Coordinates of C-alpha atoms in Angstrom, one line a residue:
M244 CA 99.6 121.2 69.9
D245 CA 102.2 123.6 70.5
N246 CA 105.2 123.6 73.2
Q247 CA 103.5 126.4 75.4
R248 CA 100.3 124.3 75.7
L249 CA 102.3 121.3 76.8
I250 CA 104.3 123.2 79.3
L251 CA 101.0 124.7 80.6
F252 CA 99.4 121.4 80.9
F253 CA 102.3 119.8 83.0
S254 CA 102.4 123.1 85.2
L255 CA 98.7 123.0 85.9
A256 CA 99.1 119.1 86.5
A257 CA 102.0 119.6 88.9
V258 CA 99.8 122.1 90.8
L259 CA 96.9 119.7 90.9
F260 CA 99.2 117.0 92.3
L261 CA 100.4 119.3 95.0
I262 CA 96.8 120.4 96.0
Y263 CA 95.8 116.7 96.1
E264 CA 98.9 115.7 98.4
S265 CA 98.0 118.2 100.8
W266 CA 94.4 117.3 100.8
M267 CA 95.2 113.5 101.2
Q268 CA 97.2 114.4 104.3
D269 CA 94.3 116.3 105.9
Y270 CA 91.4 114.2 104.7
G271 CA 92.7 111.2 103.2
Q272 CA 93.0 109.0 106.6
P273 CA 89.8 107.9 108.3
T274 CA 89.0 110.2 111.4
L275 CA 90.6 108.9 114.7
A276 CA 87.8 108.7 117.4
P277 CA 89.0 109.7 120.9
V278 CA 90.3 106.8 123.1
T279 CA 87.2 105.8 125.5
Q280 CA 87.2 104.3 128.9
E281 CA 85.6 101.2 127.1
Q282 CA 88.5 100.7 124.4
Q283 CA 90.9 101.0 127.4
Q284 CA 89.7 97.6 128.6
I285 CA 90.1 95.9 125.2
A286 CA 93.2 93.7 125.4
T287 CA 95.6 93.0 122.5
A288 CA 94.9 89.7 121.1
I289 CA 96.2 87.6 118.1
P290 CA 93.7 87.2 115.5
Q291 CA 91.3 84.6 115.4
T292 CA 91.5 81.6 113.1
N293 CA 89.5 78.6 112.2
Q294 CA 92.3 76.1 113.7
A295 CA 91.2 74.3 117.0
D296 CA 94.7 75.1 118.3
I297 CA 94.5 78.7 118.1
P298 CA 91.9 79.9 120.6
V299 CA 90.5 83.2 121.7
I300 CA 92.7 84.7 124.3
A301 CA 90.1 86.2 127.0
T302 CA 90.3 89.5 128.3
N303 CA 90.9 90.3 131.8
A304 CA 89.6 93.6 133.1
D305 CA 92.2 93.5 135.6
T306 CA 95.3 93.3 133.3
A307 CA 94.2 95.9 130.8
D308 CA 96.5 96.9 128.1
M309 CA 99.4 99.0 129.5
S310 CA 99.4 100.8 126.0
M311 CA 96.2 102.6 127.0
S312 CA 97.4 104.1 130.2
E313 CA 100.2 105.7 131.5
P314 CA 102.7 103.2 133.4
S315 CA 105.1 104.6 136.1
N316 CA 108.7 104.5 134.8
D317 CA 110.0 102.3 137.6
R318 CA 107.8 99.4 135.9
F319 CA 109.9 99.6 132.9
I320 CA 113.2 97.9 132.1
R321 CA 115.3 100.4 130.7
V322 CA 118.1 99.4 127.9
E323 CA 120.5 101.8 126.1
T324 CA 123.1 101.1 123.5
D325 CA 125.0 103.3 121.3
L326 CA 121.9 103.8 119.0
L327 CA 118.8 102.9 120.9
K328 CA 117.1 103.6 124.3
L329 CA 114.3 101.4 125.0
D330 CA 111.7 100.7 127.8
I331 CA 110.5 97.2 127.9
S332 CA 107.5 96.4 129.9
P333 CA 107.7 93.3 132.2
R334 CA 104.1 92.8 131.1
G335 CA 104.9 90.6 128.0
G336 CA 108.3 91.9 127.4
T337 CA 106.5 94.6 125.3
I338 CA 108.8 97.5 123.7
S339 CA 106.7 100.3 125.0
N340 CA 109.4 103.3 124.3
A341 CA 112.2 103.7 122.0
W342 CA 114.2 106.6 121.5
L343 CA 116.6 106.7 118.5
L344 CA 119.9 108.6 119.9
N345 CA 121.4 109.7 116.6
Y346 CA 118.3 111.8 115.7
A347 CA 116.8 114.8 117.2
I348 CA 113.3 116.0 117.0
T349 CA 114.3 119.6 115.8
P350 CA 117.8 120.7 115.0
E351 CA 116.8 123.8 117.5
K352 CA 117.2 121.2 120.3
P353 CA 119.5 118.7 119.6
E354 CA 119.3 117.1 123.2
E355 CA 115.9 116.1 122.9
R356 CA 116.0 112.5 121.1
L357 CA 113.3 111.4 118.5
Q358 CA 110.9 108.9 120.1
L359 CA 109.7 106.2 117.7
L360 CA 107.8 104.0 119.8
K361 CA 105.6 105.4 122.5
A362 CA 103.7 103.7 125.0
I363 CA 100.5 106.3 125.2
P364 CA 98.7 108.1 122.7
P365 CA 99.0 110.3 120.7
N366 CA 101.3 108.6 118.1
M367 CA 101.0 105.4 120.2
F368 CA 103.5 102.8 118.7
I369 CA 104.5 99.5 120.6
I370 CA 106.1 96.0 120.0
Q371 CA 104.5 93.1 121.4
S372 CA 105.3 89.3 121.3
G373 CA 104.0 86.2 123.0
L374 CA 103.2 82.6 122.8
I375 CA 99.9 80.7 122.8
S376 CA 98.5 77.0 122.9
K377 CA 95.3 75.0 123.5
D378 CA 95.0 76.2 126.9
A379 CA 95.5 79.8 127.3
A380 CA 97.0 79.6 130.7
V381 CA 99.6 77.3 129.5
L382 CA 102.0 79.8 127.8
P383 CA 102.8 83.6 128.1
T384 CA 100.8 86.0 126.1
H385 CA 101.9 89.6 125.8
E386 CA 99.9 90.2 129.1
A387 CA 101.9 87.7 131.0
V388 CA 104.4 89.3 133.3
F389 CA 107.9 88.4 133.3
Q390 CA 110.7 88.9 135.6
S391 CA 114.3 90.5 134.9
T392 CA 117.3 90.0 136.8
A393 CA 118.1 94.0 136.5
A394 CA 116.1 97.1 136.1
D395 CA 118.7 98.6 134.0
Y396 CA 121.0 97.4 131.1
R397 CA 123.5 99.5 129.1
L398 CA 126.2 98.6 126.6
E399 CA 129.3 99.2 128.1
E400 CA 132.1 100.9 126.1
N401 CA 134.1 97.9 125.7
A402 CA 131.5 95.7 124.8
D403 CA 129.8 95.0 121.4
R404 CA 126.9 93.0 122.6
L405 CA 124.1 93.2 125.1
E406 CA 121.5 90.6 126.1
V407 CA 118.4 91.2 128.2
V408 CA 116.9 88.0 129.4
L409 CA 113.2 88.0 130.8
T410 CA 111.9 84.8 132.4
W411 CA 108.4 83.5 133.0
R412 CA 107.1 80.1 134.6
N413 CA 104.1 78.5 135.7
D414 CA 102.8 75.9 138.1
F415 CA 102.8 73.2 135.6
G416 CA 106.7 72.9 134.8
I417 CA 106.9 75.4 131.9
E418 CA 109.6 78.0 131.7
V419 CA 109.9 80.6 128.9
Q420 CA 112.9 82.8 128.4
K421 CA 112.5 85.8 126.2
H422 CA 115.8 87.2 124.8
Y423 CA 116.4 90.8 123.4
I424 CA 120.0 90.7 121.8
F425 CA 121.7 94.1 121.0
N426 CA 124.8 94.6 118.9
R427 CA 126.6 97.8 118.8
G428 CA 126.2 100.0 115.7
S429 CA 122.8 98.1 114.6
Y430 CA 119.4 98.9 114.5
V431 CA 118.5 95.1 114.3
V432 CA 117.6 93.4 117.6
E433 CA 117.7 89.6 117.9
M434 CA 114.7 88.3 119.4
R435 CA 114.4 84.4 120.9
Q436 CA 111.5 83.0 122.9
T437 CA 113.0 79.7 124.3
V438 CA 110.1 77.5 125.6
N439 CA 111.4 74.5 128.2
N440 CA 108.8 72.0 128.4
A441 CA 109.8 70.3 131.9
T442 CA 106.4 68.4 132.0
E443 CA 105.5 64.8 131.3
A444 CA 103.2 65.6 128.1
P445 CA 103.9 67.2 124.7
L446 CA 103.5 70.7 124.3
I447 CA 101.9 72.4 121.3
A448 CA 102.8 76.1 120.8
R449 CA 102.6 78.9 118.4
E450 CA 104.8 82.3 118.6
Y451 CA 103.2 85.6 117.6
N452 CA 104.7 88.9 116.9
Q453 CA 102.8 91.9 116.2
L454 CA 103.4 95.9 115.9
Q455 CA 100.5 98.0 117.1
R456 CA 99.9 101.8 116.8
T457 CA 97.4 104.7 116.3
D458 CA 97.6 107.0 113.6
F459 CA 100.5 109.2 113.2
T460 CA 100.5 113.2 113.3
D461 CA 104.3 115.0 113.0
L462 CA 103.7 118.8 113.8
H463 CA 107.3 119.3 112.4
E464 CA 106.3 117.9 108.9
S465 CA 105.4 120.5 106.0
R466 CA 101.6 120.1 105.4
F467 CA 102.3 120.3 101.5
V468 CA 104.2 117.0 101.5
S469 CA 102.5 114.0 102.3
N470 CA 103.9 110.7 103.5
Y471 CA 102.6 107.2 104.1
T472 CA 102.0 105.9 107.6
G473 CA 100.6 102.6 108.1
G474 CA 101.4 98.9 107.7
V475 CA 103.6 97.2 105.0
Y476 CA 104.5 93.5 104.3
Y477 CA 107.1 91.7 101.8
S478 CA 106.6 88.5 100.5
P479 CA 108.7 87.1 97.3
E480 CA 105.5 86.7 95.3
D481 CA 103.9 90.1 95.7
K482 CA 107.0 92.1 96.6
Y483 CA 106.1 95.3 98.6
K484 CA 102.7 95.8 99.7
K485 CA 101.1 98.6 101.8
V486 CA 98.1 97.8 104.2
S487 CA 96.8 101.2 105.2
F488 CA 94.9 101.9 108.3
Q489 CA 91.8 102.1 106.1
E490 CA 92.1 98.9 104.6
M491 CA 92.7 97.3 107.8
S492 CA 89.3 98.8 109.0
K493 CA 87.7 97.3 106.1
G494 CA 89.0 93.8 106.2
K495 CA 91.6 91.6 107.8
L496 CA 94.8 90.5 106.1
D497 CA 95.1 86.6 106.6
R498 CA 97.9 84.8 104.3
V499 CA 101.0 82.6 104.6
V500 CA 104.1 84.1 103.5
T501 CA 107.4 82.3 103.0
D502 CA 110.6 84.5 103.5
G503 CA 108.9 87.6 104.2
W504 CA 108.6 90.4 106.8
I505 CA 105.9 92.9 108.2
A506 CA 106.4 96.7 109.5
M507 CA 104.9 99.5 110.2
I508 CA 106.5 102.5 108.4
Q509 CA 106.3 106.3 108.8
H510 CA 108.2 109.1 107.2
Y511 CA 112.1 108.4 107.7
F512 CA 111.5 105.8 110.4
M513 CA 110.1 102.4 110.8
A514 CA 109.8 99.0 113.2
A515 CA 109.6 95.9 111.4
W516 CA 109.5 91.9 112.5
I517 CA 111.7 89.6 110.4
P518 CA 111.3 85.9 110.7
P519 CA 114.0 83.4 109.8
R520 CA 114.9 83.1 106.0
Q521 CA 112.9 80.4 104.6
A522 CA 110.2 80.5 107.3
S523 CA 106.5 80.1 106.4
E524 CA 104.4 82.4 108.8
N525 CA 100.7 84.0 108.6
F526 CA 100.5 87.4 108.4
Y527 CA 97.8 89.4 109.8
T528 CA 96.0 92.8 110.7
N529 CA 93.6 93.6 113.3
V530 CA 91.9 96.6 114.5
L531 CA 91.0 97.6 118.1
G532 CA 88.1 99.8 118.5
S533 CA 88.5 102.5 116.0
S534 CA 91.9 103.9 116.8
R535 CA 94.5 101.1 117.3
Y536 CA 95.9 99.6 114.1
I537 CA 97.9 95.9 114.3
I538 CA 99.9 94.1 111.9
G539 CA 101.3 90.7 113.1
K540 CA 102.7 87.2 112.1
Y541 CA 102.2 83.8 113.9
S542 CA 104.4 80.7 113.3
P543 CA 103.0 77.0 112.4
V544 CA 102.3 74.8 115.1
I545 CA 105.3 73.4 116.8
T546 CA 105.1 70.2 119.1
I547 CA 107.5 70.3 122.0
A548 CA 108.4 67.0 123.2
P549 CA 108.5 66.5 127.1
K550 CA 111.5 67.3 128.9
T551 CA 112.9 69.3 126.0
S552 CA 113.0 72.8 124.6
Y553 CA 112.4 74.8 121.5
T554 CA 113.6 78.2 120.6
F555 CA 111.6 80.4 118.2
E556 CA 113.7 83.1 116.7
N557 CA 112.9 86.4 114.9
Q558 CA 115.0 89.8 114.2
L559 CA 113.5 93.3 115.2
F560 CA 114.4 96.5 113.2
I561 CA 113.9 99.7 115.2
G562 CA 115.1 102.6 113.5
P563 CA 116.0 105.0 110.3
K564 CA 115.0 103.9 106.8
L565 CA 118.5 103.8 105.7
Q566 CA 118.3 102.2 102.1
D567 CA 121.9 100.7 102.5
T568 CA 121.3 99.3 106.0
L569 CA 117.9 97.9 105.1
S570 CA 119.2 95.9 102.2
S571 CA 121.9 94.0 104.3
V572 CA 119.0 93.0 106.9
A573 CA 116.3 91.2 104.8
P574 CA 115.4 90.8 101.3
G575 CA 113.3 93.8 100.1
L576 CA 113.6 95.7 103.2
E577 CA 114.9 98.4 101.4
L578 CA 111.7 98.8 99.5
A579 CA 110.3 100.7 102.9
V580 CA 112.2 103.6 101.4
D581 CA 109.3 104.1 99.4
Y582 CA 109.9 105.8 95.7
G583 CA 106.6 104.6 94.2
W584 CA 106.4 103.3 90.8
L585 CA 109.6 105.0 89.9
T586 CA 111.7 103.0 92.3
V587 CA 113.8 101.4 89.3
I588 CA 115.2 104.9 88.5
A589 CA 115.0 106.3 92.0
Q590 CA 117.3 104.0 93.5
P591 CA 120.2 104.3 91.3
I592 CA 119.8 108.0 91.6
H593 CA 120.0 107.6 95.7
W594 CA 123.3 105.6 94.8
V595 CA 124.7 108.2 93.0
L596 CA 123.8 110.8 95.6
A597 CA 125.0 108.9 98.3
S598 CA 128.5 108.3 96.6
I599 CA 128.8 111.8 95.9
H600 CA 128.3 112.9 99.5
A601 CA 131.1 110.3 100.5
V602 CA 133.3 112.5 98.8
V603 CA 132.2 116.0 99.5
G604 CA 130.7 115.6 102.9
N605 CA 127.5 117.8 102.6
W606 CA 123.8 116.8 101.3
G607 CA 123.4 120.2 99.8
W608 CA 126.6 120.3 97.6
S609 CA 125.6 116.6 97.0
I610 CA 122.3 117.7 95.3
I611 CA 124.0 120.3 93.6
F612 CA 126.4 118.0 92.0
L613 CA 123.6 115.4 91.1
T614 CA 121.8 118.1 89.5
I615 CA 124.6 119.0 87.3
L616 CA 125.3 115.3 86.7
I617 CA 121.7 114.8 85.3
K618 CA 121.8 118.1 83.3
L619 CA 124.7 116.7 81.6
A620 CA 123.3 113.4 80.9
F621 CA 120.3 114.9 79.2
Y622 CA 122.3 117.9 77.6
K623 CA 121.5 116.8 73.9
L624 CA 118.2 116.1 74.7
S625 CA 117.7 119.5 76.5
E626 CA 119.8 121.0 73.4
T627 CA 117.0 119.7 70.8
S628 CA 114.2 121.2 73.1
Y629 CA 115.9 124.4 73.4
K630 CA 116.7 124.6 69.7
S631 CA 112.9 124.1 69.0
M632 CA 111.9 126.8 71.4
A633 CA 114.6 129.2 69.9
N634 CA 113.5 128.5 66.2
M635 CA 109.7 128.8 67.2
R636 CA 110.5 131.9 68.9
Q637 CA 111.7 133.4 65.5
L638 CA 108.5 132.6 64.2
T639 CA 106.5 134.4 67.0
P640 CA 105.9 137.5 64.8
R641 CA 104.7 135.6 61.6
M642 CA 102.3 133.5 63.9
Q643 CA 101.0 136.4 65.0
A644 CA 100.4 137.9 61.8
L645 CA 98.7 134.3 60.6
K646 CA 96.3 134.9 63.8
D647 CA 95.6 138.3 62.6
R648 CA 94.7 137.2 59.2
Y649 CA 92.7 134.3 59.8
G650 CA 91.0 135.8 63.2
D651 CA 88.8 132.8 64.6
D652 CA 88.9 130.7 61.6
K653 CA 90.7 128.0 63.6
Q654 CA 90.9 125.4 60.4
R655 CA 92.8 127.7 58.2
L656 CA 95.0 129.4 60.8
N657 CA 96.1 125.7 61.6
Q658 CA 96.5 124.8 58.2
A659 CA 98.6 128.0 57.5
M660 CA 100.5 127.4 60.6
M661 CA 101.4 123.8 59.4
E662 CA 102.6 125.1 56.1
M663 CA 104.8 127.5 57.8
Y664 CA 106.4 124.7 60.0
K665 CA 107.0 122.6 57.0
T666 CA 108.4 125.4 54.8
E667 CA 111.0 126.3 57.5
K668 CA 111.5 122.6 58.6
I669 CA 110.5 122.8 62.1
N670 CA 108.6 120.3 64.4
P671 CA 106.7 121.9 66.8
L672 CA 106.7 118.8 68.9
G673 CA 110.5 118.9 68.9
G674 CA 110.6 120.8 72.0
C675 CA 108.0 118.5 73.9
L676 CA 109.5 115.2 73.4
P677 CA 112.7 115.6 75.2
I678 CA 110.8 116.9 78.1
L679 CA 108.6 114.1 78.2
I680 CA 111.6 111.7 78.2
Q681 CA 113.4 113.6 81.4
I682 CA 110.0 113.8 83.4
P683 CA 110.3 110.2 84.9
V684 CA 114.0 111.0 86.1
F685 CA 112.8 114.4 87.7
I686 CA 110.1 112.7 89.3
A687 CA 112.3 110.0 90.4
L688 CA 114.9 112.5 92.1
Y689 CA 111.9 114.5 93.6
W690 CA 110.8 111.2 95.7
V691 CA 114.5 110.5 96.3
L692 CA 115.1 113.8 97.8
L693 CA 111.5 113.7 99.9
E694 CA 112.2 110.1 101.2
S695 CA 116.0 109.6 102.1
V696 CA 116.4 110.1 106.0
E697 CA 119.8 111.6 105.1
M698 CA 118.0 114.8 104.0
R699 CA 116.4 114.9 107.4
Q700 CA 117.8 118.0 109.3
A701 CA 120.8 118.0 107.0
P702 CA 122.5 121.4 107.0
F703 CA 123.9 123.2 104.1
V704 CA 125.3 126.9 104.1
L705 CA 124.4 129.9 105.7
W706 CA 120.8 130.0 106.9
L707 CA 119.8 126.6 105.2
N708 CA 120.3 124.7 108.2
N709 CA 117.7 121.9 107.6
L710 CA 117.4 120.6 103.9
S711 CA 114.2 118.7 105.0
A712 CA 112.2 121.8 106.3
P713 CA 111.1 124.8 104.5
D714 CA 113.4 127.9 104.0
Q715 CA 112.4 130.0 106.8
Y716 CA 113.2 133.3 105.3
F717 CA 111.6 132.3 101.8
V718 CA 115.1 133.4 100.3
L719 CA 115.4 130.1 97.9
P720 CA 111.9 129.7 96.7
L721 CA 112.0 133.5 95.6
I722 CA 115.3 132.6 93.7
M723 CA 113.4 129.7 92.2
G724 CA 110.7 132.1 91.4
I725 CA 112.6 134.5 89.6
S726 CA 114.6 132.0 87.9
M727 CA 111.5 130.4 86.5
F728 CA 110.2 134.0 85.3
I729 CA 113.5 134.4 83.3
Q730 CA 112.9 131.0 82.0
Q731 CA 109.4 132.1 80.7
K732 CA 111.1 135.2 79.1
L733 CA 113.3 133.0 77.0
N734 CA 110.5 130.7 75.7
P735 CA 108.3 132.0 72.9
A736 CA 105.5 133.9 73.8
P737 CA 102.1 132.2 73.2
P738 CA 100.0 134.0 70.5
D739 CA 96.8 133.6 73.1
P740 CA 96.8 136.7 75.4
I741 CA 94.7 134.9 78.0
Q742 CA 97.5 132.0 77.6
A743 CA 100.1 134.2 77.9
K744 CA 98.9 135.9 81.2
V745 CA 98.3 132.6 82.7
M746 CA 102.0 131.3 81.8
M747 CA 103.4 134.5 83.4
S748 CA 101.4 134.0 86.3
L749 CA 102.8 130.2 87.1
P750 CA 106.2 131.5 88.5
F751 CA 104.4 133.3 91.4
V752 CA 102.0 130.2 91.9
F753 CA 105.0 127.9 92.1
T754 CA 107.0 130.1 94.3
V755 CA 104.0 130.2 96.8
F756 CA 103.8 126.5 96.8
F757 CA 107.7 126.0 97.1
A758 CA 107.9 128.4 100.1
F759 CA 106.2 125.3 101.9
F760 CA 108.4 122.6 100.4
P761 CA 111.7 121.2 101.9
S762 CA 114.6 123.3 100.9
G763 CA 116.3 120.2 99.8
L764 CA 113.6 119.9 97.0
V765 CA 113.9 123.8 96.3
L766 CA 117.5 123.6 95.8
Y767 CA 117.5 121.1 93.4
W768 CA 114.5 122.8 91.4
T769 CA 116.4 126.3 91.5
V770 CA 119.8 124.6 90.4
N771 CA 118.1 122.7 87.6
N772 CA 116.3 126.2 86.5
L773 CA 119.8 128.2 86.4
L774 CA 121.1 125.4 84.5
S775 CA 118.5 125.2 82.1
I776 CA 118.8 129.1 81.6
A777 CA 122.3 129.1 81.0
Q778 CA 121.8 126.4 78.3
Q779 CA 118.7 127.9 76.7
W780 CA 120.3 131.5 76.7
H781 CA 123.6 130.1 74.9
I782 CA 121.4 128.1 72.3
T783 CA 118.9 131.1 71.6
R784 CA 121.6 133.5 71.5
N785 CA 123.6 131.2 68.7
I786 CA 120.3 130.8 66.7
E787 CA 119.4 134.4 66.8
R788 CA 123.2 135.4 65.5
A789 CA 122.7 132.6 62.9
A790 CA 119.2 134.1 61.8
A791 CA 120.7 137.7 61.7
K792 CA 123.9 136.4 59.5
H793 CA 121.3 134.8 57.0
K794 CA 119.3 137.9 56.7
R795 CA 122.4 139.9 55.6

């Protein structure tokens, strides 16, 4: 196996990977059926269990799920902080709409804020909570109507905390208060449900919290970059687990987890329910019709004595997947920034990238400096590889002569080539192994640049005003293609003419693919190529000078 064949193998593998990612984005998820009138009458219910005190909540056609119909704005309770703008429905205290005030949909229209939660399809995504008991009418589910003292809540300039209280009462002497508490500078919402049992009998209750959404389509994302959208949960035993919409359709999640959390994630953003530390709760999934997916949790049975109260406490995260922020909210929450199987390498790379940005203040320059640091870290390995390539380049005429001498006799040709390598003290694998060692780091950096929300709409210089979007003028991909072509010229030419033609076509193929990639990724690849060319040219020139001096 020579060095050129290895490069060809990895290049073709990369092309196949890109094709696979594009195919998965278009066809990997199950096709969503349109919402029918019958589906609109399906009320959201917590999962059924075998325990007698967890009844099935009956559906009332008159209280159809608000998420499937267009509600009027005057029915919502509007809440606005320095980071979030929310619409809370009086029906169940459901968070029906949420806008992230620090994130625009597109950089061209910065005044249009990104909407993460949405009450109606397409891209429906809502947050629900409720209480259940043996008698479904005793405690309020997410279909019960709550009352609020105000229709608008705003975090004032001189305030650091905002509390929204919704109240529900029944005729039996039971009152439930649902508290949403917002803090300045935080995407974490404290959520409490306090049950006041003013009756003469004990009250048995459970709390449930769930996230419901349809599949997600983002017209502003590159079709050549596929990202996971779906359910996830965390447990200390299994760590970070994905529960895709397809898996939810095949079977229901049903397991007790201590000190975990549940979430629905998409590229860059997420919403998560986080129970109190050390709490044990049952995690579940459900599918309504064929288009709405639920991941949720419910608490153990709580007995509330007569004339007493009990408060269920949780945290709710609604916002961007900022790794440093998530790690301070709950154990393992930073894993929602999904770097795949190379997380152990990717997380330190992200830390270095963020540290550089703290100094230079520009994500484009941060990528360039990070690429230089990685190149320096692997300088010696790359030097070994380029020396091997340069020595192989010196042997190209002799290899062609051997090919002409032995023709199609592969066995004698290979024997002669091995003898030549032995005589010249050249390891044909010398250029391969250093490259293989660096591949995991390069792939990890690829995922860091792809998954980091900090790159979203980040400007660089000149026309590159969005590192998360493709270069609209295709200048950077063209520079990358030219740099790749120059690299090919510095490498020893394959003796096989067909193989040589395939190798020379790769810069064109990759230029076409990279034209649709986020410019932040293309910037990294281009800088890496330019640094590699400089190093390879320097080493090749030194070896050629030494060879010429030796001939004299």
